[in-house]
XYZ file of N, CA and C in Angstrom:
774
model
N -17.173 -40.181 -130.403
C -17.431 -38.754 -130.571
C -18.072 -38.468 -131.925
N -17.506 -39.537 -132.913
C -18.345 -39.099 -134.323
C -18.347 -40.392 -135.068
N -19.556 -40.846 -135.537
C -19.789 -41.703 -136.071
C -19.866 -41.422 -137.455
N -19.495 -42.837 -138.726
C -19.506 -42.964 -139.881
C -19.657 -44.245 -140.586
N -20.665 -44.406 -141.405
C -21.350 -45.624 -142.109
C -20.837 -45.509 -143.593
N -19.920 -46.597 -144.113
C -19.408 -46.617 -145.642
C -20.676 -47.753 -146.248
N -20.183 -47.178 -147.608
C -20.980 -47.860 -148.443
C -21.370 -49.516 -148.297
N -19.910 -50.335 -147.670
C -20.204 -51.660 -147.416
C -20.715 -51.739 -146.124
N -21.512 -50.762 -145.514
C -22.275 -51.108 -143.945
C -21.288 -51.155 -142.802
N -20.031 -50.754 -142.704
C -19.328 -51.130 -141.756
C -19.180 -49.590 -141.098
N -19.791 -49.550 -139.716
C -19.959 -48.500 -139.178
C -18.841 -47.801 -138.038
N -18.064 -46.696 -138.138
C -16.929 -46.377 -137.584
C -17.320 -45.326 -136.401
N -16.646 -45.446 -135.133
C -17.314 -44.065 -134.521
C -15.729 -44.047 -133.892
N -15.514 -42.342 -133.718
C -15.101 -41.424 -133.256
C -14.206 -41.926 -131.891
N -13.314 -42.162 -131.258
C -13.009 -42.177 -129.846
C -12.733 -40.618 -129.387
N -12.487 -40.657 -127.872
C -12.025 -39.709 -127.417
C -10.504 -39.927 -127.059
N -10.011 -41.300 -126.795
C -8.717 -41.436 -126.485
C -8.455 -42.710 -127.462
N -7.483 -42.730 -128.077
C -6.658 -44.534 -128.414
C -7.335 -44.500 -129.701
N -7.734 -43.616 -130.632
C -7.783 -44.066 -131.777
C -9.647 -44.489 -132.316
N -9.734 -45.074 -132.780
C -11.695 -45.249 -133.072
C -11.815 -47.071 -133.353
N -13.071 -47.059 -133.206
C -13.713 -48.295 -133.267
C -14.428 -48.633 -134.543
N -14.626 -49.744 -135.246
C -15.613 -50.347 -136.403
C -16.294 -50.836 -136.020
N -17.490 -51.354 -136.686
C -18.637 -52.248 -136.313
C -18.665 -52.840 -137.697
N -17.882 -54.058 -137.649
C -18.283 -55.303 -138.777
C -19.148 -56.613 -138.650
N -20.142 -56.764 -139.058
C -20.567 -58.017 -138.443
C -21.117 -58.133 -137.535
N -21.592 -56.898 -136.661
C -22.198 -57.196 -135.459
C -20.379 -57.437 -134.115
N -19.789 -56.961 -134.858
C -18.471 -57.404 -134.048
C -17.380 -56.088 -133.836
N -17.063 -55.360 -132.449
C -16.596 -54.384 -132.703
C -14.981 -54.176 -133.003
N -14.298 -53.787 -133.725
C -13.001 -53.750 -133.547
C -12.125 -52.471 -133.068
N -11.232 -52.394 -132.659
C -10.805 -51.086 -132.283
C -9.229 -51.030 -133.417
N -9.081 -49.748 -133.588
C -7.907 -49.294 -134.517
C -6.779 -50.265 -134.296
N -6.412 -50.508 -132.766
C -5.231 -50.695 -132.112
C -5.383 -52.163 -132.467
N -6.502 -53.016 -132.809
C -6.051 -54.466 -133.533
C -5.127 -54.489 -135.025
N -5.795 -53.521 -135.755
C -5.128 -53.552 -137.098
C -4.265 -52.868 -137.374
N -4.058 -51.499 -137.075
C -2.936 -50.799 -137.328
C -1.895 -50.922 -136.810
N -0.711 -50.798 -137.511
C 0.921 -51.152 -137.128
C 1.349 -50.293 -136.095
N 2.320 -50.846 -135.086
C 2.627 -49.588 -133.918
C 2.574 -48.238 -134.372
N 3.514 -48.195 -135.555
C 3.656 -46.568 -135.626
C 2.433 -46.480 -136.416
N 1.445 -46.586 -136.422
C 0.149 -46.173 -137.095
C -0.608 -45.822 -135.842
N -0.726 -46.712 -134.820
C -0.813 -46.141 -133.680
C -1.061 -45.202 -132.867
N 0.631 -44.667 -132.719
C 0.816 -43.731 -132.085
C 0.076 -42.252 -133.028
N 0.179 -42.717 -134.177
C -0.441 -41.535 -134.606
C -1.867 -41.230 -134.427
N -2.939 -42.395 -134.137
C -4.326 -42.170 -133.897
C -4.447 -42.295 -132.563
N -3.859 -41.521 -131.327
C -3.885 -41.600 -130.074
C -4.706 -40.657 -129.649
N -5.022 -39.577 -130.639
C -5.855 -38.477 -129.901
C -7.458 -38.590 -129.851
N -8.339 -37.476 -130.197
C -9.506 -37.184 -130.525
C -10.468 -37.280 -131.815
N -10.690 -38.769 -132.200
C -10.695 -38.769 -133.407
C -12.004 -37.796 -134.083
N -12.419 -36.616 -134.856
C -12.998 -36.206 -134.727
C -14.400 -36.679 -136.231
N -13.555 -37.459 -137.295
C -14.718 -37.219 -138.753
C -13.364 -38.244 -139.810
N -14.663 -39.060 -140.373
C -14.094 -39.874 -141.020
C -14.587 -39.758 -142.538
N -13.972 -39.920 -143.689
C -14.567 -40.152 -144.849
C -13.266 -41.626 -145.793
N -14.178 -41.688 -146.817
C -13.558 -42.864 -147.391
C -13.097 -42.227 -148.661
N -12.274 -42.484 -149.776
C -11.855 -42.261 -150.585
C -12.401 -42.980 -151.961
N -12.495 -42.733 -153.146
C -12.557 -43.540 -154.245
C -11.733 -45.072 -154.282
N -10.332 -45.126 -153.817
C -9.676 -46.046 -153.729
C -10.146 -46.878 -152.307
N -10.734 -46.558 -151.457
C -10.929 -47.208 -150.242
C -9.983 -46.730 -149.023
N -9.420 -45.772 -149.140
C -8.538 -45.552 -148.534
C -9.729 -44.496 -147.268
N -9.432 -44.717 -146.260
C -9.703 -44.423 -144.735
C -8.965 -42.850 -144.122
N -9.513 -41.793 -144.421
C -9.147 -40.552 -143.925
C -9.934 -40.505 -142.358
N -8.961 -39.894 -141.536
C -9.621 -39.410 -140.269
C -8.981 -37.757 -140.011
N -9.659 -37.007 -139.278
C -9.161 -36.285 -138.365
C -9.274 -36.049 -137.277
N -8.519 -35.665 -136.275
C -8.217 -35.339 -134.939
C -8.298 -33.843 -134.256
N -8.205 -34.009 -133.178
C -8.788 -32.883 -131.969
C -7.137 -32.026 -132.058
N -6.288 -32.177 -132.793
C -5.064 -31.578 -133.235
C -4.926 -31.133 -134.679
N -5.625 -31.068 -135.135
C -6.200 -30.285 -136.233
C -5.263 -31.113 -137.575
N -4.920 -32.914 -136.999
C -4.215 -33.014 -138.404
C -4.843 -34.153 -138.776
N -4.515 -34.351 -140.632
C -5.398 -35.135 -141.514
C -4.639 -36.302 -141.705
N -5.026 -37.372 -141.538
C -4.152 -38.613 -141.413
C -4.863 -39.775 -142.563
N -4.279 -40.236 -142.984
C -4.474 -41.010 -144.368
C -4.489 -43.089 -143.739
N -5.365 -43.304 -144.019
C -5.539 -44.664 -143.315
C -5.000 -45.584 -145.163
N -4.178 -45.985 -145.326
C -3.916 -47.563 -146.251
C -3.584 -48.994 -145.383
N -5.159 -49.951 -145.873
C -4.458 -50.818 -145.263
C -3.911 -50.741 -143.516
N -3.147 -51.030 -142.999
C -3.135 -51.487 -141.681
C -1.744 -50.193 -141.340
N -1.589 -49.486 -142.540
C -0.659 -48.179 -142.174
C -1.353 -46.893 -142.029
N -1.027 -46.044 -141.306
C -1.546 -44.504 -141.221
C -0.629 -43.591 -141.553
N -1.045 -41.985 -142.345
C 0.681 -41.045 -142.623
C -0.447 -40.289 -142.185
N 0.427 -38.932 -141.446
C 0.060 -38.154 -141.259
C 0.200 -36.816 -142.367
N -0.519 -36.663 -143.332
C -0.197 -35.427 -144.497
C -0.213 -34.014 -143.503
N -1.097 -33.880 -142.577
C -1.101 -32.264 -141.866
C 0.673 -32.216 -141.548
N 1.081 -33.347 -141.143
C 2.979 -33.151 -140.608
C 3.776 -32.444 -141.945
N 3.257 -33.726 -143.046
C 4.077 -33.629 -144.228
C 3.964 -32.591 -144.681
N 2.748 -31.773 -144.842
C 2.249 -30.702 -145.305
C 2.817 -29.550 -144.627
N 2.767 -29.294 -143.130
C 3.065 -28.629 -142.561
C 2.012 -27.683 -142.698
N 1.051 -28.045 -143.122
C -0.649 -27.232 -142.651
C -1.699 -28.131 -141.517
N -2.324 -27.371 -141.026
C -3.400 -27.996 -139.681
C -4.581 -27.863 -140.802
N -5.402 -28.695 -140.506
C -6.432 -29.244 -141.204
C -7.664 -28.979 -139.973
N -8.705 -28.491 -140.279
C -10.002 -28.275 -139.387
C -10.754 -29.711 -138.872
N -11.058 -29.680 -137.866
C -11.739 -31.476 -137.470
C -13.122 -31.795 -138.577
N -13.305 -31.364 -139.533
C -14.595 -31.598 -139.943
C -13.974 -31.712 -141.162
N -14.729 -32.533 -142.361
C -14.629 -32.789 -144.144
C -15.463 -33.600 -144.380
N -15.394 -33.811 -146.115
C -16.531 -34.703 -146.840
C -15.891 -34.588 -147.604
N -16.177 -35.964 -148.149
C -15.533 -36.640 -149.470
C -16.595 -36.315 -150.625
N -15.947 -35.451 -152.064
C -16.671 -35.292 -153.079
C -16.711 -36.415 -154.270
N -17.565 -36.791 -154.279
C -16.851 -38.261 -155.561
C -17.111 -37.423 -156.998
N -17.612 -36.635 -157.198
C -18.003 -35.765 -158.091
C -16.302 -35.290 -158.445
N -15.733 -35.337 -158.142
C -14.154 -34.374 -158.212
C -13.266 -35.316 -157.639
N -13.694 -36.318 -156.796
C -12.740 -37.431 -156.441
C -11.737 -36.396 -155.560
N -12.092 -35.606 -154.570
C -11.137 -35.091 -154.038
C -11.915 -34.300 -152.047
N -11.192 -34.685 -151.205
C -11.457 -34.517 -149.810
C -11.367 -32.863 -149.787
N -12.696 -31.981 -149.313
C -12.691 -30.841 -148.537
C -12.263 -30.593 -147.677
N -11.632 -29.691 -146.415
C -11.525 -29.582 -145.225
C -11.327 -28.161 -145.076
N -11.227 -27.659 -143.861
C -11.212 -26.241 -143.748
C -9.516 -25.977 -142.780
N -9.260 -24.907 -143.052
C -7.820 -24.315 -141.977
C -7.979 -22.941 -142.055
N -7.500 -22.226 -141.099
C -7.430 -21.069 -140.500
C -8.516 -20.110 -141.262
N -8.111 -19.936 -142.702
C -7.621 -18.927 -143.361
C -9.143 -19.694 -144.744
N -9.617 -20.616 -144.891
C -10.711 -21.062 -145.569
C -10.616 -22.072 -145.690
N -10.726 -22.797 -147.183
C -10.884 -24.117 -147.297
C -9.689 -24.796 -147.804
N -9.636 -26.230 -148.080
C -8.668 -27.180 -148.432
C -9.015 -28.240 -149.022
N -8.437 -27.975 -150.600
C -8.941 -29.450 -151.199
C -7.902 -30.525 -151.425
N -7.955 -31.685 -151.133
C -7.161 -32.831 -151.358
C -7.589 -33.226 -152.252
N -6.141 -34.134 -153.289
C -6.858 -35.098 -154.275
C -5.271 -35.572 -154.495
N -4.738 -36.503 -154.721
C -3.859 -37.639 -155.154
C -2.703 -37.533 -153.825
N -3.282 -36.704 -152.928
C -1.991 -36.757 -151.787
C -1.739 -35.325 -151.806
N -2.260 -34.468 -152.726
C -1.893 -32.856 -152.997
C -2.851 -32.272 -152.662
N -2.711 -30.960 -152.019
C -3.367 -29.847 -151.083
C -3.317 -29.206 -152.026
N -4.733 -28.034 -151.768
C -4.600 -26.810 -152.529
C -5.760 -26.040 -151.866
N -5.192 -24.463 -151.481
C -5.879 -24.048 -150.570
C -6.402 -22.744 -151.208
N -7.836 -22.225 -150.551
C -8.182 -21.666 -151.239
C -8.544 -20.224 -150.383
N -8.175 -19.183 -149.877
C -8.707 -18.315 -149.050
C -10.048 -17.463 -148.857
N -10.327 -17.399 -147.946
C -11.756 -16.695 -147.655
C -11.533 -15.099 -147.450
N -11.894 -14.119 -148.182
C -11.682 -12.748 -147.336
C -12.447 -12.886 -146.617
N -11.991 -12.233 -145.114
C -12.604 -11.837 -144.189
C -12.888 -12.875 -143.213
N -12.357 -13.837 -143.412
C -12.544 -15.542 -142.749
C -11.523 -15.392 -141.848
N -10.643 -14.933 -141.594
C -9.683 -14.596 -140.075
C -10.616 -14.582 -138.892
N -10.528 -15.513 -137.866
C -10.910 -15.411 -136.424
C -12.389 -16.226 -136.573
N -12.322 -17.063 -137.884
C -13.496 -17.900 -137.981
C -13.046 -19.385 -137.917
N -13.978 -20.356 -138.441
C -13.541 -21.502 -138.150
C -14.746 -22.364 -138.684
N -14.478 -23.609 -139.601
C -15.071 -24.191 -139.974
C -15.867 -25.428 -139.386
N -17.255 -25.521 -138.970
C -17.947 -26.465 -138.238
C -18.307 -27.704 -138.599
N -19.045 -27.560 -140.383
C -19.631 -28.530 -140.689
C -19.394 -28.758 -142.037
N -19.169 -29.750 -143.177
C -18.846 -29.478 -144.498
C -19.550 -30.707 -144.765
N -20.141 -30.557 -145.827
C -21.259 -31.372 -146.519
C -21.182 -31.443 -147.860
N -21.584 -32.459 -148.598
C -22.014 -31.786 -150.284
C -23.276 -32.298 -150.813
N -24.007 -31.892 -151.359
C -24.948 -31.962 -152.019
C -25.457 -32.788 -153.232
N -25.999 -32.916 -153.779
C -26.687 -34.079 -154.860
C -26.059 -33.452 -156.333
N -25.459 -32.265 -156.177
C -25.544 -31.732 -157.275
C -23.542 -31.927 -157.329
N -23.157 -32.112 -155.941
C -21.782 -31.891 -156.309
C -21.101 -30.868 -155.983
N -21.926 -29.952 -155.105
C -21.440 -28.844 -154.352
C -21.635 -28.843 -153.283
N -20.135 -28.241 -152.928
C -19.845 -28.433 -151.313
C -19.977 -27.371 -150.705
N -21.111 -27.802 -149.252
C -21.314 -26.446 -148.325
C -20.822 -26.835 -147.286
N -20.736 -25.299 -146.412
C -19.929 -25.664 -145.430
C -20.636 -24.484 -144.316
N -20.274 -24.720 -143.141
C -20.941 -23.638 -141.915
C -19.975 -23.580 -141.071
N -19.864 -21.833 -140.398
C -18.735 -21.620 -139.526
C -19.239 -21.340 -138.528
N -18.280 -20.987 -137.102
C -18.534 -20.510 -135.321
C -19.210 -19.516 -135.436
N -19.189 -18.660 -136.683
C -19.726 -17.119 -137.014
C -21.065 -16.866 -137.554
N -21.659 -18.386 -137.719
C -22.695 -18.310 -138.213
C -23.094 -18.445 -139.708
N -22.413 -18.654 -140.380
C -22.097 -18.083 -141.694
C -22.464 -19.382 -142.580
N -22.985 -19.657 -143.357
C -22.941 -20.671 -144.939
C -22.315 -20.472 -146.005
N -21.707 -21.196 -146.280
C -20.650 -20.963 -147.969
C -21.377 -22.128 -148.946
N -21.186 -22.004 -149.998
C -21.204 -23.087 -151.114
C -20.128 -22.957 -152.037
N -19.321 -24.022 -152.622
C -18.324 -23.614 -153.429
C -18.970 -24.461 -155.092
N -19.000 -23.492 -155.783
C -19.585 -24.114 -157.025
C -18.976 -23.666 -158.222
N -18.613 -25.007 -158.929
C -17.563 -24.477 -159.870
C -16.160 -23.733 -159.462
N -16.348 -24.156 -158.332
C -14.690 -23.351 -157.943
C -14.836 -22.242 -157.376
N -15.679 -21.632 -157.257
C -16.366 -20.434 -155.965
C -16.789 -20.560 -155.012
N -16.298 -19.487 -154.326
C -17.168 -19.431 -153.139
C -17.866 -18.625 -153.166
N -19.260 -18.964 -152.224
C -20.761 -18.210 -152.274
C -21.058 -17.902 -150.405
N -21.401 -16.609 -150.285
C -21.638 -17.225 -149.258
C -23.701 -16.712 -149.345
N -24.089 -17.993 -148.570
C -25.296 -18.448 -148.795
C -26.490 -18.029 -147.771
N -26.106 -16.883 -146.783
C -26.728 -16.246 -145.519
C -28.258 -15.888 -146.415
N -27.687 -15.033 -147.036
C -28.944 -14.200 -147.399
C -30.005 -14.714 -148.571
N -29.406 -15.810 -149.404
C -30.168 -16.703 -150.102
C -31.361 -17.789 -149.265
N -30.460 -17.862 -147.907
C -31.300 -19.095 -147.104
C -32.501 -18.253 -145.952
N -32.292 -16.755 -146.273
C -32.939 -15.687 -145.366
C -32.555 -16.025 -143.842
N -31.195 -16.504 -143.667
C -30.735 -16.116 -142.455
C -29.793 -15.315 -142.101
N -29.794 -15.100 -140.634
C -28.717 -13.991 -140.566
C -27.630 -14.787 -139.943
N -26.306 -14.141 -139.235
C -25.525 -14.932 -138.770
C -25.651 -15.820 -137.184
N -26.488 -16.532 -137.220
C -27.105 -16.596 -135.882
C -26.063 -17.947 -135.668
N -25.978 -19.005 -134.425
C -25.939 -20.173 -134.083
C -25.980 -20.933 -135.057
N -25.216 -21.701 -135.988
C -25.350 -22.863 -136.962
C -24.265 -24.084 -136.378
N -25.162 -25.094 -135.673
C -24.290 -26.277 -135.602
C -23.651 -27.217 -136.478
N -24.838 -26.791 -137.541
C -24.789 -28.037 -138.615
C -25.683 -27.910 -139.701
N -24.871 -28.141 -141.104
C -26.145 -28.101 -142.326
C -25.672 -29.427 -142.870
N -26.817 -30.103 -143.532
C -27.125 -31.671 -143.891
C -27.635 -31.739 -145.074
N -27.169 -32.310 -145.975
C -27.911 -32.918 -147.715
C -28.147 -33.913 -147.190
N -29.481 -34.169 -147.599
C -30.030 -35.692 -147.500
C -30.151 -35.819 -149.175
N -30.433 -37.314 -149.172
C -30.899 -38.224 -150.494
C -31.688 -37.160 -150.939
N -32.752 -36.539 -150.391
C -33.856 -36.477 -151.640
C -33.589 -34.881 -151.724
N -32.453 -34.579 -151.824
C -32.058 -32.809 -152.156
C -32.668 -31.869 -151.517
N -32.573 -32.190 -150.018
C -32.831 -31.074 -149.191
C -31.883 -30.886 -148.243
N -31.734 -29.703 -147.799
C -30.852 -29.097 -147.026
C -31.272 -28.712 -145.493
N -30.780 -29.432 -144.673
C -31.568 -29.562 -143.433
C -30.472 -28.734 -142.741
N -30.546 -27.528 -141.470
C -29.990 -26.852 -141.033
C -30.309 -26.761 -139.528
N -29.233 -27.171 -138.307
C -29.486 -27.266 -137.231
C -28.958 -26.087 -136.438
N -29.821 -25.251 -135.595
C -29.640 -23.945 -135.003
C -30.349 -23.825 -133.849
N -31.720 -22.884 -133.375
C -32.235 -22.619 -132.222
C -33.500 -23.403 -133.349
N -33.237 -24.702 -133.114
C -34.389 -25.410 -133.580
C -34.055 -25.964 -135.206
N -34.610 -26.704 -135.812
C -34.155 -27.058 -137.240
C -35.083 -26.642 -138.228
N -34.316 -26.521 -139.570
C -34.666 -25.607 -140.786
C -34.680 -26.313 -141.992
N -35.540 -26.799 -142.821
C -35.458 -27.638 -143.967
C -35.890 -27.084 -144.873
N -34.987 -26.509 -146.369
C -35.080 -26.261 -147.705
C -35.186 -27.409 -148.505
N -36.395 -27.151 -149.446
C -36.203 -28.290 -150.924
C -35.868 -27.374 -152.081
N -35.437 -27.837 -152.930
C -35.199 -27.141 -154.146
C -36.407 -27.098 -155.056
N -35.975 -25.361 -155.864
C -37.457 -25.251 -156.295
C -36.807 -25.128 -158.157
N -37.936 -24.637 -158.617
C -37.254 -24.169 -160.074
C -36.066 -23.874 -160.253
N -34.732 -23.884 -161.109
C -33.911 -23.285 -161.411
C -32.804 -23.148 -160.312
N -32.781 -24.319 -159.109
C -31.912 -24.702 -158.177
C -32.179 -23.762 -157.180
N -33.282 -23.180 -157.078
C -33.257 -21.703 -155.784
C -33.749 -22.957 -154.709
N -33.518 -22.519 -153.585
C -33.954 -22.955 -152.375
C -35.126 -22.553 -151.446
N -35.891 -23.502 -151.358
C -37.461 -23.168 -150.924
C -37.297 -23.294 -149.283
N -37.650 -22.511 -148.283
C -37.545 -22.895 -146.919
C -39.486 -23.715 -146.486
N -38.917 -24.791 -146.416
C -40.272 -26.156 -146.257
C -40.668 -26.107 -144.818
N -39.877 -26.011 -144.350
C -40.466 -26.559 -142.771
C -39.335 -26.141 -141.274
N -39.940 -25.796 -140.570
C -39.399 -25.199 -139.433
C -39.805 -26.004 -138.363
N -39.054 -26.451 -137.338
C -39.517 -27.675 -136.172
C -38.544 -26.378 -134.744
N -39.331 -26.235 -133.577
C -38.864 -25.964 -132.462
C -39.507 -26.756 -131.576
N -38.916 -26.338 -130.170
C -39.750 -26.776 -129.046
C -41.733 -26.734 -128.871
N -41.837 -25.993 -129.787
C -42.989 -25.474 -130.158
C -43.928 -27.023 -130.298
N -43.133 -27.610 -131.373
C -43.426 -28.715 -131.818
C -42.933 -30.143 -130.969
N -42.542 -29.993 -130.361
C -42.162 -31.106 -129.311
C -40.632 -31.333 -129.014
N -39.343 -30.556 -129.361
C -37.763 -30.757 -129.513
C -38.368 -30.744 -128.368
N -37.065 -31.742 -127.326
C -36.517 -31.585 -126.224
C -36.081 -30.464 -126.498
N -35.421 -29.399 -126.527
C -34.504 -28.598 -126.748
C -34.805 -27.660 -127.967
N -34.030 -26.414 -127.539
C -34.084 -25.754 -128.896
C -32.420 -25.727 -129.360
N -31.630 -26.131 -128.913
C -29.985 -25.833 -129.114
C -29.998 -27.235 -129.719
N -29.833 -27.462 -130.431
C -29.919 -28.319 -131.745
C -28.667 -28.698 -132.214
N -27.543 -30.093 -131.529
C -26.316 -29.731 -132.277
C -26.003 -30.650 -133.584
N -26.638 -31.436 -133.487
C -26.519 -32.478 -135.052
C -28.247 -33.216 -135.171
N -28.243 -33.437 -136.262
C -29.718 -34.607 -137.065
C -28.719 -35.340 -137.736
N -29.530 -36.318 -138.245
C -29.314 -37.314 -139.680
C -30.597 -38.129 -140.036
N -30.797 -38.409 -140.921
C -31.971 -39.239 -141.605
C -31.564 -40.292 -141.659
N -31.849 -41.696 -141.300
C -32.292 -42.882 -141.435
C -32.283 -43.124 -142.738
N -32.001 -44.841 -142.717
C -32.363 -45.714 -144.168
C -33.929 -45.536 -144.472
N -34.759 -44.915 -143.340
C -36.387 -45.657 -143.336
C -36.835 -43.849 -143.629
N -35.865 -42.590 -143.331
C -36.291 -41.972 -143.913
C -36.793 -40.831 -142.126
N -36.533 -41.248 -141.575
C -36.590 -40.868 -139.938
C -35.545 -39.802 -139.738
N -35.980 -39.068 -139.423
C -35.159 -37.566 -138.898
C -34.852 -38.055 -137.128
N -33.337 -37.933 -136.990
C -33.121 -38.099 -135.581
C -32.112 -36.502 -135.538
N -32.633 -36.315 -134.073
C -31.935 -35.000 -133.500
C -31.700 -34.874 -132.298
N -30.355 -34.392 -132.366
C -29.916 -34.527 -130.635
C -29.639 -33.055 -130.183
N -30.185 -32.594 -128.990
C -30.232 -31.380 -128.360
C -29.607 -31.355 -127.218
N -29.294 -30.288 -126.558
C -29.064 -30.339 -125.444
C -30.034 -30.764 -124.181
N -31.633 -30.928 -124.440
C -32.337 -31.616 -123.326
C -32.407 -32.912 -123.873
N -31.958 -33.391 -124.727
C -31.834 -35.104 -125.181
C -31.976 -35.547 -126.517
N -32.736 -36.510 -126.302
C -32.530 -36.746 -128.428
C -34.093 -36.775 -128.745
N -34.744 -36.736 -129.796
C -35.727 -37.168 -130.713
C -35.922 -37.473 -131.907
N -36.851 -38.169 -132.358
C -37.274 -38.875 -133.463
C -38.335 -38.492 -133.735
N -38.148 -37.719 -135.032
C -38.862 -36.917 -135.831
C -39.234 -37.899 -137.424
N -40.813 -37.685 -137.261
C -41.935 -38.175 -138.229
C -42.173 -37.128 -139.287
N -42.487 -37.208 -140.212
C -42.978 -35.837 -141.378
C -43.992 -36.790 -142.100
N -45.245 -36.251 -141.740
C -46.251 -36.991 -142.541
C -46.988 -35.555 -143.395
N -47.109 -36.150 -144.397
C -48.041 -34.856 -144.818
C -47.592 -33.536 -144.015
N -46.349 -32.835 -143.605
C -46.588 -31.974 -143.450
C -46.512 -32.057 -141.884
N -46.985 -33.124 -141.226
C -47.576 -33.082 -139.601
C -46.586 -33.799 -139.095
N -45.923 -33.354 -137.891
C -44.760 -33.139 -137.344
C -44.957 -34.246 -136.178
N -44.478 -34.784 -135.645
C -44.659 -35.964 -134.684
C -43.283 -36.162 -134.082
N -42.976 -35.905 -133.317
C -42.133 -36.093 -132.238
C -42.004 -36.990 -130.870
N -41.142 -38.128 -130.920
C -40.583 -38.787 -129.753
C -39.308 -38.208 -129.023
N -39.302 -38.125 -128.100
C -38.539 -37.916 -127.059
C -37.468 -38.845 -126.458
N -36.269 -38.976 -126.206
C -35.765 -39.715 -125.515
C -34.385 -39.028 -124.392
N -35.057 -39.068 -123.470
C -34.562 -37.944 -122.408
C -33.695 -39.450 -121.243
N -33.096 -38.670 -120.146
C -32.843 -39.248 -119.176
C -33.593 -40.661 -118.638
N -34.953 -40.612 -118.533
C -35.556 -41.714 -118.704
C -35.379 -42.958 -119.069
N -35.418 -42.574 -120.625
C -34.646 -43.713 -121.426
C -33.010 -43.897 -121.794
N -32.271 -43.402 -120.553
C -30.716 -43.652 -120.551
C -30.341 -42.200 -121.540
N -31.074 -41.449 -121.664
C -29.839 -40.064 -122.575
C -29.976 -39.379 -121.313
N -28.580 -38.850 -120.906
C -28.263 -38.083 -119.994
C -27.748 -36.503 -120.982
N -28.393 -35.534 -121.076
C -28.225 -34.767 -121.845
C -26.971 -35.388 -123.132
């Protein structure tokens, strides 16, 4: 359901039942080899987003809204200990050495095993989608409502009207390497930074331009620098040359069944 690549190349994806899988070596492993029974039972659900820690330590969350701490071949569940639900989505800040996540009511920062939560006015009956951070060390985030936040310096911003959008469809916003902010909606949206950290809107891609699709629910960029995007009519592989937009397709044809 969600895939994740750490710094030493070892690539983790998401299950829907029994916990998640690695890719070491060209060799796949599943949770249920290494972790201890009662580590187990605790990764039985929906695994939804993984990040790694400064120490190496293995965070996941689940389709039950709790944050579970991977050491070694043991798992704890902190959402129990805590007695707070944790949102299926986060990112690890190394800038602050401390895990984002979202719950009910706004955001949630982790750092040595300790929570600290921070409230949103007006964030009741919302819900956090996507959380990212940036080159600079600030963490954004996108809700069901449409909405962009940035927290900088310990604030929250919210970032609608800076990015000249309104609250429309946001599946997903993305920092890549080279400090742009890629935004997936009724088609995708790419800002570079201009003078004085403002945000420049660069380039706009729809069906226009070749998407399978305009409902757009995740991208990511490649080691080689390749924009991939998956829609609801299938996936593509997106070129940026000079500016000129080039689009492959990979539909039913080639094995994507929406």
């Amino acid at each position: 359901r969600n895939s994740f690549k750490d710094k030493d190349g070892t690539i983790y994806f998401g299950n829907t039942v029994r916990g998640f899988t690695k890719l070491v070596n060209h060799k796949f492993i599943s949770s249920e080899e290494f972790l201890d029974k009662s580590s187990n039972k605790l990764i039985s659900n929906w695994v939804c987003s993984f990040v790694i820690d400064e120490k190496k330590n293995l965070w996941v969350t689940d389709n039950e809204e709790s944050l579970i701490k991977i050491t070694g071949s043991h798992a704890e569940n902190l959402s129990n200990k805590w007695n707070q639900l944790i949102s299926r989505s986060m990112t690890y800040n190394s800038f602050d050495s401390s895990i984002y996540a979202g719950f009910d009511h706004g955001i949630v920062k982790v750092k040595n095993d300790k929570y600290q939560l921070d409230t949103i006015p007006g964030f009741v009956g919302d819900n956090i989608l996507f959380i990212t951070t940036d080159n600079s060390g600030n963490v954004w985030f996108n809700t069901v409502l449409g909405k962009i936040f940035m927290i900088k310096n310990g604030t929250i911003r919210l970032m609608n009207k800076v990015l000249g959008l309104n609250n429309s469809a946001i599946e997903k916003i993305y920092w890549d390497n080279a400090c742009c902010l890629w935004i997936a909606s009724n088609g995708i949206i790419k800002y570079r930074r201009g003078e004085n950290d403002t945000l420049i809107k660069d380039i706009e891609i729809n069906t226009k331009d070749g998407l399978p699709g305009s409902a757009v629910y995740d991208l990511m960029i490649d080691n080689k620098g390749t924009l991939w995007v998956s829609t609801m009519s299938g996936l593509a592989r997106i070129g940026l040359f000079n500016d000129k937009v080039s689009v492959t397709k990979y539909g039913e044809l080639e094995g994507f069944n929406n």
